[in-house]
C-alpha cells in the first residue's frame, strides 16, 4: 500500500483486523493506532488491542515499513 502523508507530525496510522467471512457481519478482531512519526523503517511487530484497549497477546501483525 502506498500513500502520501502531507503533515507527518499530525498523522496517525491505524491497523484494524476484521473477519470477512461469508456471514454478513464483519467481526472486529483487533486494532492498533500509532503516530506516523514513530514508525521506523523495516520489519516491525504491531500488537493488537481490543476495542476497549486491552492487550490481545499473542495476537499481532508483522509488517514492513518503508518511507522516504
Coordinates of C-alpha atoms in Angstrom, one line a residue:
X1 CA 0.0 0.0 0.0
X2 CA 1.4 3.4 -0.9
X3 CA 0.1 6.8 0.1
X4 CA 1.3 10.4 0.6
X5 CA 1.4 11.9 4.1
X6 CA 1.0 15.7 4.0
X7 CA 1.8 16.5 7.6
X8 CA 3.6 13.6 9.2
X9 CA 3.7 15.2 12.6
X10 CA -0.1 15.1 12.8
X11 CA -0.7 11.8 11.1
X12 CA -1.9 8.6 12.8
X13 CA -1.7 5.1 11.3
X14 CA -4.5 2.7 12.4
X15 CA -4.4 -1.0 11.8
X16 CA -7.8 -2.8 12.1
X17 CA -8.3 -6.5 11.7
X18 CA -11.8 -7.9 10.8
X19 CA -13.0 -11.3 10.0
X20 CA -14.6 -11.1 6.5
X21 CA -16.4 -14.4 6.5
X22 CA -19.4 -15.5 4.5
X23 CA -21.7 -14.1 7.2
X24 CA -23.0 -10.5 6.6
X25 CA -21.3 -9.0 9.6
X26 CA -17.6 -8.1 9.5
X27 CA -16.5 -9.1 13.0
X28 CA -13.9 -6.9 14.7
X29 CA -10.9 -8.8 15.8
X30 CA -8.3 -6.2 16.9
X31 CA -6.8 -2.7 16.4
X32 CA -3.7 -0.6 17.0
X33 CA -3.1 3.1 16.3
X34 CA 0.3 4.9 16.4
X35 CA 1.8 8.2 15.3
X36 CA 3.2 8.1 11.8
X37 CA 6.5 9.6 13.0
X38 CA 7.1 6.7 15.4
X39 CA 7.1 4.2 12.6
X40 CA 10.7 3.1 11.9
X41 CA 11.8 1.6 8.6
X42 CA 12.0 -2.2 8.3
X43 CA 10.1 -5.2 9.6
X44 CA 8.0 -4.4 12.7
X45 CA 5.7 -6.2 15.1
X46 CA 2.4 -4.5 15.8
X47 CA 0.4 -5.7 18.8
X48 CA -3.3 -5.9 18.6
X49 CA -5.7 -4.4 21.2
X50 CA -9.4 -5.0 21.8
X51 CA -12.0 -2.2 21.3
X52 CA -11.5 -1.2 24.9
X53 CA -7.7 -1.0 24.6
X54 CA -6.9 -4.3 26.3
X55 CA -3.9 -6.3 25.0
X56 CA -4.8 -9.3 22.9
X57 CA -1.4 -11.0 23.3
X58 CA -0.3 -13.1 21.3
X59 CA -2.4 -11.5 18.5
X60 CA -0.2 -9.2 16.4
X61 CA 0.7 -8.2 12.9
X62 CA 4.1 -8.4 11.2
X63 CA 4.6 -5.5 8.8
X64 CA 7.2 -4.0 6.6
X65 CA 7.6 -0.2 6.8
X66 CA 9.3 1.9 4.2
X67 CA 9.1 5.6 3.7
X68 CA 11.3 8.3 2.1

